[in-house]
Short mmCIF file of C-alpha atoms in Angstrom, two decimals:
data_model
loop_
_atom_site.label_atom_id
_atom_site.label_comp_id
_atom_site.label_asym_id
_atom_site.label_seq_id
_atom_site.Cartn_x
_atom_site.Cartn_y
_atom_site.Cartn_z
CA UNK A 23 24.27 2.75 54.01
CA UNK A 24 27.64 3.99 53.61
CA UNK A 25 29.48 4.46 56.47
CA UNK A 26 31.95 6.74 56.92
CA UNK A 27 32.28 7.69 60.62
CA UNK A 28 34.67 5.54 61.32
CA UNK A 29 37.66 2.59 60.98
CA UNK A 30 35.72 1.22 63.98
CA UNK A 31 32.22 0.09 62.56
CA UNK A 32 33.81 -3.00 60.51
CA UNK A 33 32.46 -6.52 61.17
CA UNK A 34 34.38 -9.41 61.68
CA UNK A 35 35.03 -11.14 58.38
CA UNK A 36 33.87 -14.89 57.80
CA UNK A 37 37.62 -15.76 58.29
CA UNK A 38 38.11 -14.02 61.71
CA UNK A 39 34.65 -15.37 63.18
CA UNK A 40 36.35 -18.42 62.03
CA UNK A 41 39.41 -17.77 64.05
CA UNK A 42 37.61 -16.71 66.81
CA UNK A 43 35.45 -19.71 67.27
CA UNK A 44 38.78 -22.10 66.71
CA UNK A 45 41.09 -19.99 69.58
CA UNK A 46 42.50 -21.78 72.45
CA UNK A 47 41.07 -20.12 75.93
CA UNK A 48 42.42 -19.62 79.15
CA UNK A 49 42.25 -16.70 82.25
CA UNK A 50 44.14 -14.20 81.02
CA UNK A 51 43.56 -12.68 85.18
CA UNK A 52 45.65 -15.75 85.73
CA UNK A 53 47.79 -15.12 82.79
CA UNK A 54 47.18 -18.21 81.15
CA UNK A 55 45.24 -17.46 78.33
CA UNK A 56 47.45 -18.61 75.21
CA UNK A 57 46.05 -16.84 72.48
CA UNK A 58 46.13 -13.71 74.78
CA UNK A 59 49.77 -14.17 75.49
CA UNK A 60 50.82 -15.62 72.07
CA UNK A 61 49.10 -11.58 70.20
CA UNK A 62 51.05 -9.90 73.34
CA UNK A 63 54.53 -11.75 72.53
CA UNK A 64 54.18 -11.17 68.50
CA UNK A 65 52.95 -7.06 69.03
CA UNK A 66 55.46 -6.71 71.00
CA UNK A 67 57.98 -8.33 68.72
CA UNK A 68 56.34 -6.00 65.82
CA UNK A 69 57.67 -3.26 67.63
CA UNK A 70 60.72 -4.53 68.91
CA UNK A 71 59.95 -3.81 72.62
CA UNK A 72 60.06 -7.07 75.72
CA UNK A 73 56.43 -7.01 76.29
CA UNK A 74 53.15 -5.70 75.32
CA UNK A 75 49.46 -5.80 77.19
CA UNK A 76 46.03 -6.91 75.82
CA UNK A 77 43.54 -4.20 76.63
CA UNK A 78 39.73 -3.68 76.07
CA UNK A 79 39.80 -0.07 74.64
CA UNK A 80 42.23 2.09 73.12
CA UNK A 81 41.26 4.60 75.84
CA UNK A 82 42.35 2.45 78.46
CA UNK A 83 45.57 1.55 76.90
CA UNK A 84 46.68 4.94 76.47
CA UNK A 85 45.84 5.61 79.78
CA UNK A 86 47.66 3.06 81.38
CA UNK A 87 50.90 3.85 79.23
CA UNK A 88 50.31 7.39 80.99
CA UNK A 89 50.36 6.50 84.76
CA UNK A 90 53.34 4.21 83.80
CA UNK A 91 55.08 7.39 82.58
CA UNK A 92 54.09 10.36 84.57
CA UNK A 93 53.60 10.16 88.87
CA UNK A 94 50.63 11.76 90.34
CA UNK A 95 51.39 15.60 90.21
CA UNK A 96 53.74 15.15 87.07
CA UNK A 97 53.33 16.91 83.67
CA UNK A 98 52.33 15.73 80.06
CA UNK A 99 53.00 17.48 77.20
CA UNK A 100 50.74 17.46 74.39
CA UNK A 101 48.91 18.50 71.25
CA UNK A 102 46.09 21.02 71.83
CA UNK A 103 44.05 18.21 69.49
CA UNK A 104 45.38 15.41 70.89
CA UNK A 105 43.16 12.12 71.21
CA UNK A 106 44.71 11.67 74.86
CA UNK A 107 43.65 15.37 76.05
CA UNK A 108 40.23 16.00 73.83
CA UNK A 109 38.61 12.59 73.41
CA UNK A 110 39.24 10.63 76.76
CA UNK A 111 37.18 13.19 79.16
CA UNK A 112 40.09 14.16 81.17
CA UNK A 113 41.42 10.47 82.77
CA UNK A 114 44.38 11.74 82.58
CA UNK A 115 43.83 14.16 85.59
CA UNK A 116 40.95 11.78 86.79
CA UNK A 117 42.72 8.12 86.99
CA UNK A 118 46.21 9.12 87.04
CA UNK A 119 46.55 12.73 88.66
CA UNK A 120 48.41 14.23 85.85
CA UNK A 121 48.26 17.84 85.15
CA UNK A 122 48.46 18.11 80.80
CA UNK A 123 50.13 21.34 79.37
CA UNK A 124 49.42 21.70 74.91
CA UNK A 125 50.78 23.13 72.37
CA UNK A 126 48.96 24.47 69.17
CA UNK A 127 48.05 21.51 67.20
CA UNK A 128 48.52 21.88 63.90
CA UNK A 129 47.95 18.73 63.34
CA UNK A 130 51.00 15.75 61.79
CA UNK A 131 53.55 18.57 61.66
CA UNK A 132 55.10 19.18 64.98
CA UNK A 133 57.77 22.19 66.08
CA UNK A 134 60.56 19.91 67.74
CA UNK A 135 61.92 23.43 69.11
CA UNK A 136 58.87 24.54 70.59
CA UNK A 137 57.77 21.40 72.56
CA UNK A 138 61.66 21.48 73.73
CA UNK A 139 61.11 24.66 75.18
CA UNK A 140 57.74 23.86 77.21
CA UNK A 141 59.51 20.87 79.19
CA UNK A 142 59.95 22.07 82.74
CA UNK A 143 62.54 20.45 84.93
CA UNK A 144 61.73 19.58 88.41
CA UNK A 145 62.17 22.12 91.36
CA UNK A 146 59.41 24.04 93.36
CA UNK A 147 57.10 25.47 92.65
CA UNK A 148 56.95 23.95 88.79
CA UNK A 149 55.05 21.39 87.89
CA UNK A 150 57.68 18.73 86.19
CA UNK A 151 57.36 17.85 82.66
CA UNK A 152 57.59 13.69 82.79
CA UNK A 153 56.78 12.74 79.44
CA UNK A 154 55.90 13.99 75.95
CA UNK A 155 52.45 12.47 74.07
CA UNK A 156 52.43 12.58 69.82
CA UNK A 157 49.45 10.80 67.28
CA UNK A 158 50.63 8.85 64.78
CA UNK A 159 48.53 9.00 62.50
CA UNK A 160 46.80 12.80 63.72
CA UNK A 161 42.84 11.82 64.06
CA UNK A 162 42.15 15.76 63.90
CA UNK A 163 45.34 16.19 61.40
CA UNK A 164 43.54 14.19 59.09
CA UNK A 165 45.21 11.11 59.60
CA UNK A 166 48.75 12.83 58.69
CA UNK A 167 51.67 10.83 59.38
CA UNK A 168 54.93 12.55 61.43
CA UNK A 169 57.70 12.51 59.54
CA UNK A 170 60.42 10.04 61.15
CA UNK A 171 63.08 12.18 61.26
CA UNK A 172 60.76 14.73 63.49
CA UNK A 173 60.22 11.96 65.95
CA UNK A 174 63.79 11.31 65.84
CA UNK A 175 64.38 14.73 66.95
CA UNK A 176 61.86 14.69 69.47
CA UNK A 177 63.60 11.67 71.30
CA UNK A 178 66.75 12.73 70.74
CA UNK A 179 65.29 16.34 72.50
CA UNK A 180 63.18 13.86 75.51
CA UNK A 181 66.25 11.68 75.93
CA UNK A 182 68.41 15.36 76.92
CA UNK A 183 65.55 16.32 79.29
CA UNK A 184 65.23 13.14 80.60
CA UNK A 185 61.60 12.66 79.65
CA UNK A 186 59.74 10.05 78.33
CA UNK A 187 58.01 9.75 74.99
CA UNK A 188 54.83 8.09 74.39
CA UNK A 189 53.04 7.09 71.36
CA UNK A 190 48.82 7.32 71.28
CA UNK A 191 49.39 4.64 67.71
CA UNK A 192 45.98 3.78 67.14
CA UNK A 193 46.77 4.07 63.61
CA UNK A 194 50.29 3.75 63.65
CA UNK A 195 49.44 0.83 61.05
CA UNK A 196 48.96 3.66 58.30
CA UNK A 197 51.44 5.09 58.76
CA UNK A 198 53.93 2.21 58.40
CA UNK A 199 52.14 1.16 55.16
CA UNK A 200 51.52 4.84 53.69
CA UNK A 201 55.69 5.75 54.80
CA UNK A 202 56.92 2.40 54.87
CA UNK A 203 58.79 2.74 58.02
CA UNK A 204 58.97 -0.27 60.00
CA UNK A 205 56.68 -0.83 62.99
CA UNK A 206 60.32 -1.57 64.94
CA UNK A 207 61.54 1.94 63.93
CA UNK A 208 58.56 3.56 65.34
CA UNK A 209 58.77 1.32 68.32
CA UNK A 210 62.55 2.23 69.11
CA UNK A 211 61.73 5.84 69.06
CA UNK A 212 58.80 5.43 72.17
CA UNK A 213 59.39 4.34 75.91
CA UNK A 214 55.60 3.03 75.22
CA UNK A 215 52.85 2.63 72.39
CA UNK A 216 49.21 2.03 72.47
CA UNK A 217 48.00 0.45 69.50
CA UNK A 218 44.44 -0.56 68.61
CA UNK A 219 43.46 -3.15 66.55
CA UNK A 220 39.67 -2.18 66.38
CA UNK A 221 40.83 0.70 63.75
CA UNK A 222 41.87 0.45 60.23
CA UNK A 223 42.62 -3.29 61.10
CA UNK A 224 39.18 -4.57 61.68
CA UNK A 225 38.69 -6.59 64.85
CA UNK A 226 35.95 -5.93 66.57
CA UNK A 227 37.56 -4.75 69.89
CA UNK A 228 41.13 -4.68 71.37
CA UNK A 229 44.03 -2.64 71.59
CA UNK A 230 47.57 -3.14 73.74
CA UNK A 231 49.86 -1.40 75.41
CA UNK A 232 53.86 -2.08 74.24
CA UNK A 233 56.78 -1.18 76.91
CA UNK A 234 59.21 -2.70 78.56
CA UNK A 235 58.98 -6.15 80.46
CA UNK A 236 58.95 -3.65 83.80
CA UNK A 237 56.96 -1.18 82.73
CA UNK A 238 53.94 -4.26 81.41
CA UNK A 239 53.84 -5.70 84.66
CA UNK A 240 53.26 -2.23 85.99
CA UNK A 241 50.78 -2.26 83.31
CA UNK A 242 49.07 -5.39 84.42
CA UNK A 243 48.25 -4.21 87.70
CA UNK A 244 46.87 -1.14 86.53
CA UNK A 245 44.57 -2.54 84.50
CA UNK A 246 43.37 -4.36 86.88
CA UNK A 247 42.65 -1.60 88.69
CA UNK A 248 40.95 -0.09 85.53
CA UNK A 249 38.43 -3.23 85.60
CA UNK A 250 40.47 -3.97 82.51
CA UNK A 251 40.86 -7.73 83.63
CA UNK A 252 39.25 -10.03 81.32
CA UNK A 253 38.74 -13.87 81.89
CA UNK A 254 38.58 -16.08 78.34
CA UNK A 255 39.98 -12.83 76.35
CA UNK A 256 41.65 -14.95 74.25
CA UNK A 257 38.46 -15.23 71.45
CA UNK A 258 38.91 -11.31 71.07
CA UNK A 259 42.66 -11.77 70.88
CA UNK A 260 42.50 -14.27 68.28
CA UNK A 261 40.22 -11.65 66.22
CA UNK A 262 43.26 -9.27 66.46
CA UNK A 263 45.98 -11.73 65.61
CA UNK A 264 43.33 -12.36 62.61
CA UNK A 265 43.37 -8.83 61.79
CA UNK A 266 47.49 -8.03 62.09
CA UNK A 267 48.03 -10.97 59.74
CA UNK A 268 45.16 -10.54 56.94
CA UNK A 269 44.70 -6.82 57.04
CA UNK A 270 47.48 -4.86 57.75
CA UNK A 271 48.66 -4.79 54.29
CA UNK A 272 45.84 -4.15 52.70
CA UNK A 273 45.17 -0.77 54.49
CA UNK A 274 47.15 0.53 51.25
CA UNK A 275 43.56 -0.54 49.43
CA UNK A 276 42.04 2.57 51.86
CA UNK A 277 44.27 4.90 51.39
CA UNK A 278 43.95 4.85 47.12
CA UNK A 279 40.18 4.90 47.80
CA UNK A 280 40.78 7.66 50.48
CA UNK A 281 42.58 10.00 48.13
CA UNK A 282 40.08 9.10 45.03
CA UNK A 283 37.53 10.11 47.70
CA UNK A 284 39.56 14.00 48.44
CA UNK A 285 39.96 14.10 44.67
CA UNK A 286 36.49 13.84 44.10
CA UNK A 287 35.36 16.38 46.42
CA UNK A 288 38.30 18.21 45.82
CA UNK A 289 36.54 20.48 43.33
CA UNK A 290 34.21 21.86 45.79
CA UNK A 291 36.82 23.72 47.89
CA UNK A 292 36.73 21.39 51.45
CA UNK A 293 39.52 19.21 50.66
CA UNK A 294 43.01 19.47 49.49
CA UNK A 295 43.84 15.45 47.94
CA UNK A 296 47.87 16.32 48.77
CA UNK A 297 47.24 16.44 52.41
CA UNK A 298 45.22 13.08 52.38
CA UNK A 299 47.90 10.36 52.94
CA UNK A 300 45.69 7.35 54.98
CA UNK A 301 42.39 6.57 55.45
CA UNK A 302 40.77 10.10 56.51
CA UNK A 303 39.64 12.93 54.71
CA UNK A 304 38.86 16.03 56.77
CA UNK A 305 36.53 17.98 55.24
CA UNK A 306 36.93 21.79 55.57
CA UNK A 307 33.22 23.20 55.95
CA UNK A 308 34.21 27.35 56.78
CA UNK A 309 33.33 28.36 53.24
CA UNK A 310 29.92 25.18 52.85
CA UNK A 311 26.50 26.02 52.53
CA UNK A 312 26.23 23.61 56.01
CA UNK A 313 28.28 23.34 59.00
CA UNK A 314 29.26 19.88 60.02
CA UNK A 315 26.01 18.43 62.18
CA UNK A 316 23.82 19.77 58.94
CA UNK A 317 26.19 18.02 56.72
CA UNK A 318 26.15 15.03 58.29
CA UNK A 319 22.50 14.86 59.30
CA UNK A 320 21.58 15.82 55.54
CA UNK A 321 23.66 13.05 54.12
CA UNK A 322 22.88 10.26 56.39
CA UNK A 323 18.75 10.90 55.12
CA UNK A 324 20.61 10.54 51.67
CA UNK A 325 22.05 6.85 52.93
CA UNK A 326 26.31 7.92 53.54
CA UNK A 327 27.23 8.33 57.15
CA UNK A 328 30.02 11.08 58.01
CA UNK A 329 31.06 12.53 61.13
CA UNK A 330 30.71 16.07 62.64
CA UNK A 331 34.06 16.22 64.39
CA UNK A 332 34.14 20.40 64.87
CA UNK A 333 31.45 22.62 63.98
CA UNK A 334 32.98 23.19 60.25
CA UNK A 335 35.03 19.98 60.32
CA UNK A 336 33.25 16.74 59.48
CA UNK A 337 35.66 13.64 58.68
CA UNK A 338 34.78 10.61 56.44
CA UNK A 339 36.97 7.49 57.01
CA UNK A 340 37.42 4.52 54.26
CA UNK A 341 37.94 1.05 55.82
CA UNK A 342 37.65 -2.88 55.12
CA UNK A 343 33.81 -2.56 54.32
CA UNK A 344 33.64 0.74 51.92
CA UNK A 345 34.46 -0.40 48.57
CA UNK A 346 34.58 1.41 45.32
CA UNK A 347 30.91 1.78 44.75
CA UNK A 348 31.02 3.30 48.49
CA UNK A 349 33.27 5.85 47.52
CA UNK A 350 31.22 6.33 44.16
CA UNK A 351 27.85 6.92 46.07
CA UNK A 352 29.64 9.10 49.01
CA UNK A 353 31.12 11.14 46.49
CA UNK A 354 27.71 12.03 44.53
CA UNK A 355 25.74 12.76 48.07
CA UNK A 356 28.79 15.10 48.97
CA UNK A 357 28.89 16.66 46.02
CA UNK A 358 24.92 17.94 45.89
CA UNK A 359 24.97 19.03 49.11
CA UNK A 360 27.75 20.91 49.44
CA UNK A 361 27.30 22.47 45.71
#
């Protein structure tokens, strides 16, 4: 099989099974887990920020950034395609009692002007905008990276509102390697970050939330409350320290295999190879003979896995374990069936 769904079906390699089974343990409940706190100290330090909070899920760790930012009753602003608003069945409203307002997604490329105008200051009967929520990468953009001068504008426009910025990275790794901006640039743009190390990176679960030394102990509590506490957490937490110092560099290995992947599909009208700049390619079905779930049911019988994302969008995803003879075989299944 080929598998395409995702940046989150990897395997551990032989070298971070080896790390794993060598890491020092403690309670991380109790705080004293030392591989745990060692991965928070050095992802915080990647992003230039006081503190940073191991979490099971990338889901959780968004969500916890969330409540940190916005009260019960307060407003976030976000993409219409947003991870944090379409893929996390509402926790927003659920866990934290925040009412979301969108704008039209079009995916990576964001109108600073637009969002600007949307914030709503506090004073009955309004419901206050507290914070602003962007994707970098864009899961539904096709992994399309936001320009750093946009974000600048967009703090510059949440620091005159007096609203805070959050950042859903969960493959904010890409986009330091595909713009080369560094991970403390992004991080001095964003009150918090959740970044995962389960995509793109490899480990096999993990992700953290990055804020200020406040804001984390806020954080700590809250996941908690979550059922986010985990005991000897520090054998997944040397998996991710594993993954931040073997694989982060070579995600620039996906994204040449991502665009020969667009390029070779590119002739049957459902991708344009300019727009690919990580590790997705978003496949534009309108005009196909088969609508995503046909497309990917057909070419999973045919031994390449893909993933219906809309009902003419399916997205394929290159990672650690699709090599070139992946992309070979993915690109001859694609090609007959969508011929």
């Amino acid at each position: 099989m080929v598998d395409l769904r995702s940046d989150t079906v990897t395997r551990p390699t032989p070298g971070m099974r080896e790390a794993m089974a060598a890491a020092e343990v403690g309670d991380d409940v109790f705080g004293d887990d030392p591989s745990v706190n060692a991965l928070e100290e050095h992802v915080a330090a990647l992003f230039g920020h006081e503190a940073a909070l191991f979490a099971p899920t990338g889901t959780m760790a968004n969500q916890i950034a969330l409540q940190l930012l916005v009260p019960p009753g307060g407003e976030l602003l976000a993409g219409a395609d947003a991870h944090v608003v379409t893929y996390e069945l509402g926790g927003a409203a659920v866990l934290g009692g925040i009412s979301s307002r969108t704008w039209p997604s079009d995916g990576a490329a964001l109108d600073v002007d637009r969002i600007a105008d949307m914030i709503r200051p506090a004073g009955f009967p309004s419901v206050p905008t507290a914070a602003i929520a962007v994707e970098q990468t864009h899961n539904l953009g096709g992994g399309g990276v936001i320009p750093l001068a946009t974000l600048r504008d967009l703090r510059a426009v949440a620091d005159e509102r007096g609203v805070a910025l959050h950042c859903d990275g969960a493959r904010i790794w890409h986009a330091h390697v595909a713009d080369g901006v560094p991970l403390a640039g992004y991080g001095a743009l964003f009150d918090t970050l959740a970044v995962c190390l389960s995509k793109g990176l490899g480990a096999p679960v993990g992700s953290l939330v990055v804020g200020s030394r406040e804001r984390i102990a806020r954080a700590r509590v809250i996941r908690k409350r979550m059922g986010g506490g985990m005991r000897q957490a520090g054998l997944l937490a040397a998996a991710g320290r594993y993954a931040l110092d073997h694989h982060l560099q070579r995600l620039a290995e996906d994204h040449t295999r991502a665009r020969r992947l667009a390029e070779g599909l590119a002739p049957l009208g459902v991708v344009d190879p300019a727009r690919v700049r990580t590790n997705l390619v978003p496949l534009d079905l309108t005009k196909a003979p088969l609508d995503a779930t046909e497309l990917a049911a057909e070419a999973a019988r045919r031994g390449v896995l893909i993933a219906a994302m809309l009902p003419r969008l399916a997205r394929l995803v290159v990672h650690l374990d699709v090599d070139d003879d992946g992309i070979d075989e993915a690109i001859s299944v694609l090609s007959v069936l969508l011929s």
